[in-house]
Amino acid sequence: MPIFQPELETLPRPELERLQGERLRERFGVELEALAEQPFRMKSDLRDAYPFGLLQVPLEECVRIHASSGTRGKATIVAYTRADLAAWADCCARALAAAGAGPGTIVHNAYGYGLFTGGLGLHYGAERLGCTVVPVSGGNTPRQAQLLEDLGAEILCCTPSYALAIADHVPDPGRLELRAGLFGAEPWTEGLREAIESALGLAALDIYGLSEVMGPGVSAECAEARDGAHVNEDHFLVEVVDPQSGEPLPDGEAGELVCTTLTKEALPLLRYRTGDLASLTREPCACGRTFARMSRVLGRTDDMLIIRGVNVFPSEIERALLATPELEPHYQLVVERPGHLDELTVQVEGAADADAVRRRLHSVLGLTARVEVVPAGHVPRSEGKALRVVDRRST
Ligand SMILES: [Zn+2]
């Protein structure tokens, strides 16, 4: 499959590391060898500097503003110069090419347009590659399915949970032209990948990013390997650190992803703690790209649930649920504290025996939960990021 910028994406690693070293020195005056001694940047730094305190260029040189959703507090504002937007479009064009898109490919973009980076990020990447973009944004799910069929889109871009919601309205995936999907903006599992692939008849690929660092396209999977997302290492230097101690971890070990932007002008960040848990590998890939690959996001440092002293990530519950063939990949976790003890209710669609599911969660995760198996359509569908966890403890 053609690579969008092979001169960069297949750079031999010693040359790539030399380029990273140069850019790090230029941007931050820091030597590569001394990176691990630098302090971290956190989301709270961006919040404290709200809205424009961390900008490194005059505001009038910025041509675009985006913001994080602010679901965990005040939104963070990010800004882009013209060059930042060009680099972002390149990164998203690389991701689309890695999924098999090229000039003329019809791309159905159901990520939300607006302050959220998903919609416009993929939109300009698709145009950069020469694709024909259908800028549907989220919402009106039956129409999404109809447009997919009528316009013959080959690539679908949206959150994995929204892909499933669209699939509810696709009676026969054989009538669609879809070949691949770029799914991201929320953690998901291999089980969900299989469910989406069979429901929509496409190859489901992971795309990763966050607004503070750029938006979607920090990394993306290739169709050849579908085994970890290639990080655009000419633009981003990534590390994995122990979330508690902050010490760097070796390749293959899961920890918190830390990201340094190497080319950004408006909002460069040195050692930004993403809050996303993942691991890295620099093993060669079948596709020929030399960029390191990151695993799926295994969870977020701040969405770990502690239920009666047991630490558990929603993605672990998802994995356990999807291992039961009678269950559907639609679920919601409700956490309450009616008395002194936390109570977790797992609501999941399907036809399995609730007691068997409860025992399975207990044996696999050590988790005590109430399980409600409900008929298809009873769990609320998302039109963007899924609301997997409803935490009623703080209200
Ligand atoms: Zn690859």
Coordinates of C-alpha atoms and ligand atoms in Angstrom, one line a residue:
M1 CA 0.0 0.0 0.0
P2 CA 1.5 3.4 -0.9
I3 CA 3.0 5.4 1.9
F4 CA 2.1 9.1 1.9
Q5 CA 5.5 10.6 2.8
P6 CA 7.9 7.6 2.4
E7 CA 11.0 9.9 2.7
L8 CA 10.0 10.5 6.3
E9 CA 7.9 7.5 7.3
T10 CA 10.6 5.0 6.3
L11 CA 13.7 7.0 7.5
P12 CA 16.3 4.6 9.0
R13 CA 16.1 4.9 12.7
P14 CA 19.6 6.5 13.3
E15 CA 18.6 9.3 10.9
L16 CA 15.2 9.6 12.5
E17 CA 16.8 10.0 15.9
R18 CA 19.2 12.5 14.6
L19 CA 16.3 14.6 13.2
Q20 CA 14.5 14.3 16.5
G21 CA 17.6 15.5 18.3
E22 CA 18.0 18.5 16.1
R23 CA 14.4 19.5 16.4
L24 CA 14.4 19.1 20.2
R25 CA 17.5 21.3 20.5
E26 CA 15.9 23.9 18.1
R27 CA 12.5 24.1 19.9
F28 CA 13.5 23.7 23.5
G29 CA 17.3 24.0 23.8
V30 CA 17.4 20.5 25.2
E31 CA 19.7 17.6 24.2
L32 CA 18.1 14.2 23.5
E33 CA 20.3 12.6 26.1
A34 CA 19.0 15.1 28.8
L35 CA 15.3 14.7 27.9
A36 CA 14.5 12.4 30.9
E37 CA 15.8 15.1 33.3
Q38 CA 13.3 17.7 32.1
P39 CA 10.1 18.3 34.2
F40 CA 6.7 17.1 32.9
R41 CA 4.0 19.3 31.6
M42 CA 0.5 18.4 32.7
K43 CA -3.1 19.1 31.7
S44 CA -3.3 21.3 34.8
D45 CA -0.6 23.6 33.2
L46 CA -2.9 24.2 30.3
R47 CA -5.9 24.8 32.5
D48 CA -3.9 27.2 34.7
A49 CA -2.9 29.1 31.5
Y50 CA -6.4 29.3 30.2
P51 CA -7.1 30.4 27.6
F52 CA -3.9 31.5 25.8
G53 CA -1.2 31.7 28.5
L54 CA 1.0 29.0 27.0
L55 CA 1.0 30.4 23.4
Q56 CA 4.5 30.8 22.0
V57 CA 3.5 33.0 19.1
P58 CA 1.3 36.1 19.0
L59 CA -2.4 35.2 18.8
E60 CA -2.8 36.9 15.5
E61 CA -0.4 34.3 14.0
C62 CA -2.8 31.6 15.0
V63 CA -5.4 30.6 12.3
R64 CA -7.4 28.1 14.3
I65 CA -8.6 27.3 17.8
H66 CA -9.7 24.0 19.2
A67 CA -10.6 22.8 22.7
S68 CA -10.8 19.6 24.7
S69 CA -14.2 18.5 25.7
G70 CA -13.8 19.6 29.3
T71 CA -15.6 16.6 30.7
R72 CA -13.1 16.4 33.5
G73 CA -13.1 20.1 34.4
K74 CA -12.6 23.3 32.5
A75 CA -11.9 22.9 28.8
T76 CA -8.3 23.4 27.6
I77 CA -7.8 25.7 24.6
V78 CA -5.3 24.9 21.9
A79 CA -4.2 27.0 18.9
Y80 CA -2.5 26.4 15.6
T81 CA -0.5 28.4 13.2
R82 CA -0.7 27.8 9.5
A83 CA 2.3 25.6 9.6
D84 CA 0.8 23.6 12.5
L85 CA -2.3 23.0 10.5
A86 CA -0.2 21.8 7.5
A87 CA 1.8 19.4 9.7
W88 CA -1.5 18.1 11.2
A89 CA -3.0 17.6 7.7
D90 CA 0.1 15.6 6.7
C91 CA -0.2 13.4 9.8
C92 CA -3.9 12.6 9.1
A93 CA -3.1 12.1 5.4
R94 CA -0.5 9.5 6.5
A95 CA -3.1 7.8 8.7
L96 CA -5.6 7.6 5.8
A97 CA -3.0 6.3 3.4
A98 CA -2.0 3.7 5.9
A99 CA -5.6 2.5 5.9
G100 CA -5.5 2.2 2.1
A101 CA -7.0 5.6 1.1
G102 CA -5.6 7.6 -1.8
P103 CA -6.6 10.3 -4.2
G104 CA -10.3 9.9 -5.1
T105 CA -11.2 7.6 -2.2
I106 CA -14.5 8.6 -0.7
V107 CA -14.1 9.2 3.1
H108 CA -17.2 9.4 5.3
N109 CA -16.1 11.5 8.2
A110 CA -18.5 11.1 11.2
Y111 CA -16.3 12.6 13.8
G112 CA -17.8 15.7 15.4
Y113 CA -17.0 19.0 13.6
G114 CA -16.4 22.0 15.8
L115 CA -14.1 22.7 18.8
F116 CA -13.4 18.9 19.0
T117 CA -10.4 18.1 16.9
G118 CA -11.7 14.8 15.4
G119 CA -13.8 16.2 12.6
L120 CA -11.7 19.0 11.1
G121 CA -8.4 17.0 11.8
L122 CA -9.4 14.1 9.6
H123 CA -11.2 16.4 7.1
Y124 CA -8.1 18.4 6.2
G125 CA -6.0 15.2 6.2
A126 CA -8.4 13.6 3.7
E127 CA -8.3 16.7 1.5
R128 CA -4.5 16.8 1.7
L129 CA -4.4 13.2 0.4
G130 CA -6.8 14.1 -2.4
C131 CA -9.7 12.1 -1.1
T132 CA -13.4 13.1 -1.6
V133 CA -14.6 13.9 1.9
V134 CA -18.2 13.5 3.1
P135 CA -18.2 15.9 6.1
V136 CA -21.2 14.3 7.9
S137 CA -20.1 15.0 11.5
G138 CA -21.9 13.1 14.2
G139 CA -25.7 12.7 14.7
N140 CA -28.7 11.6 12.7
T141 CA -27.5 8.0 12.7
P142 CA -30.0 6.5 10.2
R143 CA -29.0 9.1 7.7
Q144 CA -25.3 8.1 8.2
A145 CA -26.1 4.5 7.2
Q146 CA -28.1 5.7 4.2
L147 CA -25.3 8.0 3.0
L148 CA -22.7 5.3 3.4
E149 CA -24.8 3.1 1.1
D150 CA -25.8 5.9 -1.4
L151 CA -22.3 7.5 -1.8
G152 CA -20.3 4.4 -1.6
A153 CA -17.7 5.6 0.9
E154 CA -14.7 3.3 1.3
I155 CA -13.3 4.7 4.5
L156 CA -15.3 5.5 7.7
C157 CA -13.9 7.8 10.3
C158 CA -15.6 8.1 13.8
T159 CA -15.3 6.8 17.3
P160 CA -15.5 3.0 17.7
S161 CA -18.7 3.2 19.7
Y162 CA -20.3 5.4 17.1
A163 CA -19.3 2.9 14.4
L164 CA -21.4 0.3 16.3
A165 CA -24.3 2.7 16.5
I166 CA -24.2 3.3 12.8
A167 CA -23.9 -0.5 12.3
D168 CA -27.3 -0.9 14.1
H169 CA -28.8 0.9 11.0
V170 CA -26.9 -1.2 8.4
P171 CA -29.0 -4.3 7.8
D172 CA -26.6 -5.7 5.2
P173 CA -22.9 -4.7 5.2
G174 CA -22.6 -6.4 1.8
R175 CA -24.4 -3.3 0.3
L176 CA -21.6 -1.0 1.5
E177 CA -18.3 -0.3 -0.2
L178 CA -16.5 0.2 3.1
R179 CA -12.9 -1.2 3.2
A180 CA -11.5 0.4 6.3
G181 CA -12.3 2.5 9.3
L182 CA -10.2 4.9 11.3
F183 CA -11.5 4.7 14.9
G184 CA -10.2 6.6 17.9
A185 CA -10.9 9.3 20.6
E186 CA -11.8 6.6 23.1
P187 CA -10.1 3.5 24.4
W188 CA -11.3 0.3 22.8
T189 CA -10.4 -3.4 22.7
E190 CA -9.6 -6.2 20.3
G191 CA -13.1 -7.6 21.1
L192 CA -14.7 -4.4 19.9
R193 CA -12.5 -4.4 16.8
E194 CA -13.9 -7.8 15.8
A195 CA -17.4 -6.7 16.5
I196 CA -17.1 -3.6 14.3
E197 CA -15.4 -5.5 11.5
S198 CA -18.1 -8.2 11.3
A199 CA -20.9 -5.6 11.6
L200 CA -19.6 -3.3 8.9
G201 CA -17.4 -5.6 6.7
L202 CA -14.3 -3.5 7.0
A203 CA -10.8 -3.5 8.5
A204 CA -11.0 -1.5 11.8
L205 CA -7.8 0.5 12.5
D206 CA -6.8 2.5 15.5
I207 CA -6.0 6.2 15.2
Y208 CA -4.7 8.1 18.2
G209 CA -4.3 11.7 19.2
L210 CA -5.2 14.3 21.8
S211 CA -6.1 17.9 21.3
E212 CA -3.4 19.2 23.7
V213 CA -0.7 17.6 21.5
M214 CA -2.4 18.1 18.1
G215 CA -5.5 16.1 17.6
P216 CA -6.1 12.8 15.7
G217 CA -3.1 11.5 13.8
V218 CA -0.4 11.6 16.4
S219 CA -0.3 7.9 15.6
A220 CA -2.2 5.4 13.4
E221 CA -2.3 1.8 12.5
C222 CA -1.3 0.4 9.1
A223 CA -3.6 -2.0 7.3
E224 CA -0.7 -4.4 6.7
A225 CA 0.0 -5.2 10.3
R226 CA -2.9 -3.8 12.3
D227 CA -0.7 -4.3 15.3
G228 CA 0.0 -1.0 17.0
A229 CA -0.3 2.6 15.8
H230 CA 2.8 4.2 14.1
V231 CA 3.8 7.3 15.9
N232 CA 4.7 10.2 13.6
E233 CA 8.1 10.5 15.2
D234 CA 9.4 13.3 13.0
H235 CA 6.7 15.5 14.7
F236 CA 6.4 13.8 18.1
L237 CA 8.9 12.3 20.5
V238 CA 7.2 9.7 22.7
E239 CA 8.2 8.1 26.0
V240 CA 6.4 5.7 28.3
V241 CA 6.9 6.4 32.0
D242 CA 5.8 4.8 35.3
P243 CA 2.6 6.7 36.2
Q244 CA 3.6 6.8 39.9
S245 CA 7.3 7.5 39.8
G246 CA 7.6 9.2 36.4
E247 CA 10.7 7.0 35.6
P248 CA 11.0 6.1 31.9
L249 CA 10.0 2.5 31.1
P250 CA 11.6 0.2 28.5
D251 CA 9.8 -0.7 25.2
G252 CA 7.2 -3.4 25.7
E253 CA 6.2 -2.2 29.2
A254 CA 2.9 -0.4 29.7
G255 CA 2.9 3.0 31.4
E256 CA 1.8 6.5 30.8
L257 CA 2.5 8.0 27.4
V258 CA 4.5 11.2 27.4
C259 CA 4.7 13.3 24.3
T260 CA 7.0 16.1 23.2
T261 CA 6.0 18.1 20.1
L262 CA 9.0 18.6 17.8
T263 CA 7.5 20.9 15.2
K264 CA 4.6 22.8 16.7
E265 CA 4.8 26.5 16.7
A266 CA 1.8 27.9 18.6
L267 CA 1.7 25.5 21.5
P268 CA 4.9 23.4 21.8
L269 CA 4.9 21.0 24.7
L270 CA 7.9 19.4 26.3
R271 CA 7.2 16.0 28.0
Y272 CA 3.4 16.3 28.1
R273 CA 1.8 13.7 30.3
T274 CA -1.1 12.4 28.2
G275 CA -2.8 10.4 31.0
D276 CA -3.1 7.5 28.4
L277 CA -1.7 4.1 29.3
A278 CA 0.1 2.3 26.5
S279 CA 3.4 0.6 25.5
L280 CA 5.8 1.2 22.7
T281 CA 7.7 -1.1 20.3
R282 CA 10.4 -0.2 17.8
E283 CA 10.4 -3.6 16.1
P284 CA 10.3 -3.5 12.3
C285 CA 6.8 -3.5 10.8
A286 CA 5.6 -5.4 7.7
C287 CA 4.5 -2.2 6.1
G288 CA 8.0 -0.8 5.9
R289 CA 7.5 2.2 8.1
T290 CA 10.2 2.7 10.7
F291 CA 8.2 4.8 13.1
A292 CA 7.7 3.2 16.6
R293 CA 4.3 1.7 17.2
M294 CA 2.2 2.2 20.3
S295 CA -0.2 -0.3 21.7
R296 CA -3.9 0.5 22.0
V297 CA -4.7 2.8 24.9
L298 CA -5.2 0.4 27.7
G299 CA -6.9 3.0 29.9
R300 CA -6.4 6.4 31.3
T301 CA -4.6 7.1 34.5
D302 CA -7.6 9.1 35.6
D303 CA -10.4 6.7 34.7
M304 CA -9.3 3.8 36.7
L305 CA -12.3 2.7 38.8
I306 CA -11.7 1.7 42.4
I307 CA -14.6 -0.6 43.4
R308 CA -14.4 -1.8 47.0
G309 CA -10.6 -1.7 46.8
V310 CA -10.3 -3.4 43.5
N311 CA -8.6 -1.3 40.7
V312 CA -10.2 -1.9 37.4
F313 CA -10.2 -0.1 34.0
P314 CA -13.4 0.0 32.0
S315 CA -11.5 -1.6 29.1
E316 CA -10.8 -4.7 31.2
I317 CA -14.5 -5.1 31.9
E318 CA -15.2 -4.7 28.2
R319 CA -12.7 -7.4 27.4
A320 CA -14.3 -9.8 29.9
L321 CA -17.8 -9.0 28.6
L322 CA -16.9 -9.5 24.9
A323 CA -15.4 -12.9 25.7
T324 CA -19.0 -14.0 26.3
P325 CA -20.4 -14.8 22.8
E326 CA -24.0 -14.2 23.9
L327 CA -23.3 -10.5 24.8
E328 CA -23.3 -7.6 22.5
P329 CA -20.7 -4.8 22.6
H330 CA -23.1 -2.3 24.0
Y331 CA -22.6 -1.7 27.7
Q332 CA -22.6 0.9 30.5
L333 CA -21.0 0.9 33.9
V334 CA -22.9 2.7 36.7
V335 CA -21.0 3.4 39.9
E336 CA -23.0 4.4 43.0
R337 CA -22.4 4.7 46.7
P338 CA -25.8 4.1 48.4
G339 CA -24.3 3.5 51.8
H340 CA -20.6 3.2 52.7
L341 CA -19.7 0.8 49.9
D342 CA -19.3 1.4 46.2
E343 CA -21.7 -0.5 44.0
L344 CA -21.0 -1.2 40.4
T345 CA -23.8 -2.1 38.0
V346 CA -22.9 -3.5 34.6
Q347 CA -25.6 -3.1 32.1
V348 CA -25.0 -5.1 28.9
E349 CA -27.1 -6.1 25.9
G350 CA -27.5 -9.7 24.9
A351 CA -29.1 -12.9 25.9
A352 CA -26.7 -14.4 28.4
D353 CA -27.5 -15.5 32.0
A354 CA -26.8 -12.5 34.2
D355 CA -25.6 -14.6 37.1
A356 CA -23.0 -16.4 34.8
V357 CA -21.7 -13.0 33.7
R358 CA -21.5 -11.8 37.3
R359 CA -19.5 -14.9 38.2
R360 CA -17.2 -14.4 35.2
L361 CA -16.4 -10.8 36.2
H362 CA -15.7 -12.0 39.7
S363 CA -13.4 -14.8 38.6
V364 CA -11.5 -12.8 35.9
L365 CA -11.2 -9.4 37.5
G366 CA -12.0 -10.1 41.2
L367 CA -14.8 -7.6 40.8
T368 CA -18.1 -7.7 42.6
A369 CA -20.8 -6.2 40.4
R370 CA -24.5 -6.3 39.8
V371 CA -25.1 -7.5 36.2
E372 CA -28.2 -6.6 34.2
V373 CA -28.5 -8.3 30.8
V374 CA -30.9 -6.2 28.7
P375 CA -32.4 -6.6 25.3
A376 CA -30.9 -5.0 22.2
G377 CA -31.3 -1.2 22.0
H378 CA -31.6 -0.6 25.8
V379 CA -28.1 0.8 26.4
P380 CA -27.9 4.5 25.3
R381 CA -26.1 4.9 22.0
S382 CA -23.4 7.6 21.6
E383 CA -23.1 10.0 18.7
G384 CA -19.5 10.7 19.6
K385 CA -17.5 9.5 22.5
A386 CA -19.4 6.8 24.4
L387 CA -20.5 7.4 27.9
R388 CA -19.2 4.0 29.2
V389 CA -19.0 5.0 32.9
V390 CA -21.7 6.8 34.8
D391 CA -20.2 7.7 38.2
R392 CA -22.9 8.8 40.6
R393 CA -20.7 8.8 43.6
S394 CA -19.7 12.5 43.5
T395 CA -23.2 13.8 43.0
Ligands
ZN1 ZN 3.2 -0.8 9.8

